Backbone as a ProteinNet text record, in pm:
[ID]
protein_1_A
[PRIMARY]
MDLIRMAAKVLEVGEEEIRMSRAEKFTTIRYIIWHYMHYKMGKSISELSHLFHYSPRTVFYGINKIKNGMLTQKYYRDKYDDFIRDIVARCQY
[TERTIARY]
-11937.4	-11830.4	-11709.3	-11714.6	-11604.6	-11474.5	-11481.9	-11359.3	-11287.4	-11361.1	-11299.1	-11242.4	-11318.7	-11274.3	-11146.4	-11144.8	-11027.8	-10909.8	-10933.5	-10825.4	-10764.7	-10848.9	-10799.8	-10715.3	-10761	-10687.6	-10552.1	-10550.5	-10426.3	-10328.5	-10380.1	-10294.2	-10263.2	-10331.5	-10314.4	-10345.3	-10461.6	-10510.3	-10658.7	-10715.8	-10857.4	-10943.3	-11063.6	-11156.7	-11187.5	-11197.2	-11226.9	-11116.8	-10993	-10884.6	-10904.4	-10943.8	-10968.1	-11087.3	-11188.6	-11309	-11287.5	-11207.8	-11207.4	-11072.6	-10962.1	-10832.5	-10800.1	-10732	-10690.4	-10546.3	-10481.1	-10344.4	-10346	-10245.3	-10243.4	-10259.4	-10196.5	-10206.6	-10352.6	-10432.8	-10572.9	-10663.7	-10635	-10719.1	-10701	-10579.2	-10555.6	-10631.5	-10624.8	-10695.9	-10847.2	-10893.8	-11037.3	-11081.5	-11003	-11035.7	-11033.6	-10938.2	-10932.9	-11056.1	-11098.1	-11219.8	-11338.7	-11350.7	-11461.1	-11457	-11338.5	-11322.6	-11367.3	-11319.9	-11354.9	-11505.8	-11562.3	-11705.4	-11790	-11743	-11817	-11810.3	-11690.1	-11673.5	-11691.8	-11657.1	-11664.9	-11790	-11842.7	-11960.3	-12087	-12072.2	-12188.1	-12254.3	-12182.4	-12237.6	-12232.9	-12340.2	-12343	-12265.8	-12231.5	-12163.4	-12251.9	-12380.2	-12474.7	-12475.6	-12476.5	-12473.2	-12345.1	-12233.9	-12105.6	-12101.2	-12158.6	-12165.3	-12238.5	-12351.1	-12428.3	-12357.7	-12298.3	-12231.8	-12110.7	-12035.7	-11912.2	-11925.6	-12041.2	-12066.7	-11974.1	-11957.2	-11884	-11976.9	-11947.7	-12030	-12009.7	-12110.7	-12094	-11975.5	-11952	-11838.9	-11705.7	-11693	-11570.8	-11551.9	-11659.5	-11652	-11614.2	-11677.2	-11646	-11498.6	-11449.1	-11309	-11217.2	-11246.9	-11162.8	-11160.2	-11276.5	-11284.8	-11204.3	-11219.3	-11147.5	-10997.8	-10958.6	-10815.6	-10750.8	-10816.3	-10762.8	-10770.2	-10882.7	-10899.6	-10791.1	-10773	-10671.7	-10530.3	-10513.3	-10382.1	-10335.4	-10426.9	-10389.1	-10349.8	-10403.4	-10368.1	-10230.6	-10188	-10066.9	-9952.5	-9981.9	-9877.6	-9868.8	-9749.9	-9724.9	-9764.4	-9743.8	-9777.8	-9922.7	-10016.2	-10157.6	-10190.8	-10127.7	-10148.2	-10101.1	-9984.4	-9931.5	-10020.8	-10066.8	-10155	-10285.7	-10341.5	-10465.6	-10442.5	-10331.6	-10299.1	-10279.9	-10212.6	-10195.5	-10330.1	-10418.5	-10552.2	-10627.6	-10624	-10693	-10632.8	-10502.3	-10433.2	-10448.1	-10428.9	-10422.5	-10556.6	-10649.6	-10774.8	-10894.6	-10917.1	-11035.4	-11033.7	-10917.8	-10906.9	-10946.2	-10936.7	-10967.5	-11111.3	-11183.8	-11321	-11418.3	-11520.4	-11627	-11748.6	-11798.4	-11919.8	-12030.4
-7433.1	-7457.8	-7372.2	-7248.4	-7158	-7201.8	-7254.2	-7293.6	-7407	-7504.5	-7616.6	-7569.8	-7489.7	-7438.8	-7356.1	-7267.8	-7183.6	-7267.2	-7362.7	-7450	-7526.9	-7578.1	-7650.9	-7559.7	-7437.7	-7341.6	-7308.3	-7278.3	-7241.9	-7359.6	-7479.7	-7599	-7657.4	-7604.4	-7651.2	-7800.3	-7837.4	-7974.8	-7970.5	-8086.9	-8094.8	-8092.1	-8039.8	-8036.1	-8176.2	-8272.7	-8410.1	-8468.9	-8427.8	-8476.9	-8428.7	-8303.7	-8250.5	-8320.4	-8346.1	-8410.8	-8557.6	-8630.6	-8776.1	-8842.2	-8777.9	-8845.1	-8877.7	-8990.5	-9032.1	-8992.6	-8927	-8880.7	-8774.8	-8776.5	-8686.9	-8540.4	-8500.3	-8361.8	-8320.8	-8410.2	-8378.3	-8399.8	-8499.8	-8518.6	-8401.7	-8353.2	-8240.8	-8117.7	-8083.2	-7963.8	-7984.8	-8105.2	-8134.2	-8117.9	-8169.4	-8156.1	-8009.2	-7933.4	-7790.3	-7719	-7753.8	-7694.7	-7728.5	-7853.9	-7894	-7814.7	-7804.9	-7731.1	-7586.3	-7522.7	-7382.9	-7368.2	-7454.5	-7445.1	-7471.7	-7559.2	-7591.5	-7476.6	-7430.3	-7330.6	-7187	-7156.4	-7017.3	-6987.8	-7089.6	-7067.8	-7127.9	-7196.9	-7250.3	-7371.9	-7444.1	-7565.3	-7680	-7754.6	-7869.3	-7986.2	-8079.9	-8200.5	-8274.9	-8277.4	-8342.1	-8274.1	-8141.4	-8068.5	-8098.9	-8096.3	-8124.8	-8268.1	-8358	-8497.8	-8512.4	-8446.5	-8453.3	-8381.5	-8268	-8186.8	-8257.3	-8328.2	-8392.2	-8542.4	-8597.7	-8740.9	-8829.5	-8789.3	-8868.9	-8893.8	-8996.9	-9024.9	-8914.9	-8889.4	-8789.5	-8822.1	-8948.3	-8989.8	-8946.8	-8960.7	-8920.5	-8769.6	-8694.1	-8548.1	-8505.4	-8566.3	-8536.4	-8564	-8676.4	-8712.9	-8607.7	-8568	-8470.8	-8336	-8289.1	-8160.6	-8165.7	-8272.9	-8285.2	-8304.1	-8369.4	-8384.8	-8248.4	-8159.5	-8024.8	-7944.9	-7952.4	-7878.4	-7916.3	-8044.7	-8091.4	-8068	-8085.5	-8063.7	-7920.2	-7825.1	-7684.2	-7650	-7723.6	-7699.7	-7754.6	-7859.3	-7929.7	-7931.8	-7900	-7915.3	-7791.9	-7740.5	-7624.4	-7653.3	-7774.7	-7813	-7775.5	-7812.3	-7785.4	-7637.2	-7569.8	-7424.7	-7354	-7394.2	-7333.8	-7363.3	-7487.1	-7524	-7443.9	-7427.8	-7351.9	-7204.4	-7148.4	-7009	-6989.8	-7084.2	-7078.5	-7083.2	-7168.8	-7181.8	-7048.7	-6986.2	-6858.3	-6752.2	-6744.3	-6642.1	-6666.4	-6788.7	-6815.8	-6849.3	-6900.7	-6948.5	-6867.5	-6860	-6789.9	-6643.5	-6580	-6438.3	-6411.2	-6509.2	-6491.1	-6526.4	-6586.9	-6629.3	-6513.2	-6514.1	-6415.3	-6481.7	-6424.3	-6477.9	-6377.6
-3429.9	-3336.4	-3369.5	-3333.5	-3361.5	-3296.6	-3174.8	-3105.3	-3177.3	-3222.6	-3294.1	-3427	-3498.3	-3628.3	-3610.3	-3512.3	-3489.8	-3440.8	-3353.2	-3305.9	-3423.3	-3510.7	-3627.9	-3716.7	-3733.4	-3817.1	-3754.8	-3625.4	-3556.9	-3555.4	-3529.1	-3522.1	-3659.5	-3762.7	-3900.3	-3912.8	-3859.8	-3867.7	-3904	-3930.3	-3961.6	-3835.6	-3848.8	-3736	-3685.2	-3775.1	-3734.1	-3646.8	-3671.3	-3585.9	-3442.7	-3427.3	-3292.5	-3230.3	-3308.2	-3255.3	-3219.6	-3297.9	-3285.5	-3256.5	-3287.4	-3274.7	-3129.4	-3111.1	-2977.6	-2947.4	-3042.6	-3018.3	-2908.6	-2822.6	-2706.7	-2744.8	-2853.3	-2898.9	-2916.2	-2969.8	-2997.9	-2877.7	-2797.1	-2678.5	-2582.6	-2569.4	-2478.5	-2524.5	-2650.5	-2697.8	-2687.4	-2713.8	-2700.6	-2555.1	-2463.3	-2321.5	-2278	-2330.1	-2298.6	-2353.1	-2473.1	-2529.8	-2441.7	-2400.2	-2312	-2181.9	-2123.2	-1997.2	-2015.9	-2120.9	-2146.9	-2169.1	-2251.5	-2280.8	-2155.9	-2069.6	-1947.4	-1847	-1817.6	-1712.4	-1759.4	-1881.2	-1927.7	-2010.8	-2075.6	-2160.7	-2100.2	-1988.3	-1918.2	-1980.9	-2065.3	-2126.7	-2025.8	-2019	-1928.5	-1988.8	-1904	-1951.3	-2049.9	-2024.1	-2115	-2252.1	-2252.8	-2379.7	-2456.8	-2386.8	-2451.5	-2503	-2427.2	-2467.8	-2601.3	-2613.1	-2737.7	-2851.7	-2822.3	-2922.5	-2982.8	-2899.1	-2943.8	-2967.1	-2936	-2955.6	-2871.5	-2746.7	-2648.9	-2531.4	-2453.9	-2336.3	-2232.8	-2150.8	-2043.6	-1952.7	-1928	-1844.2	-1906.8	-2038	-2106.9	-2099	-2119.7	-2111.7	-1969.4	-1871	-1730.8	-1701.8	-1747.4	-1728.9	-1790.6	-1915.4	-1984.6	-1915.3	-1873.9	-1803.6	-1674.5	-1599	-1472.6	-1491.2	-1599.2	-1625.5	-1643.4	-1716.3	-1736.4	-1606.4	-1538.6	-1412.5	-1312.1	-1289.1	-1194.4	-1246.1	-1375.9	-1436.7	-1422.4	-1436.8	-1423.7	-1280.5	-1185.1	-1045.3	-1009.1	-1079.6	-1037.8	-1139.7	-1266.3	-1368.6	-1458.2	-1472	-1557.1	-1702.3	-1747.9	-1885.1	-1918.1	-1831.6	-1857.6	-1842.9	-1749.7	-1737.5	-1863.5	-1914.1	-2036.5	-2156.6	-2167.8	-2279.7	-2274.5	-2154.8	-2139.3	-2173	-2125.8	-2157.6	-2308.1	-2372.6	-2518.5	-2588.4	-2539.8	-2597.4	-2588.5	-2472.1	-2453.5	-2546.2	-2549.7	-2629.9	-2780.3	-2824.2	-2967.2	-3031	-2953.5	-3012.6	-2966.4	-2838.5	-2787.5	-2828.3	-2820.6	-2854.2	-2999.2	-3085.7	-3227.5	-3264.5	-3172.4	-3199.8	-3181	-3265	-3257	-3193.4	-3082.8	-3020	-3031.7
[MASK]
+++++++++++++++++++++++++++++++++++++++++++++++++++++++++++++++++++++++++++++++++++++++++++++

């Protein structure tokens, strides 16, 4: 999971916090990772569900929260842009 590892490094937190914490800071980045992996890497909701140990409904909710948020709120657009610039750009695929 290069994205999680790189996100943890950039945010200076543990990978488990990104995977499991319910704090907004971590849920937002987790949802952004799910959104990116779903739309840009072609991972299905089922795959993400198994990979992150969340229910498919939770993964679907997170992906849609980011998708809809980017359409209506600058906060989510900025967070997604930061994610692409600071994390995705540094990952090796």
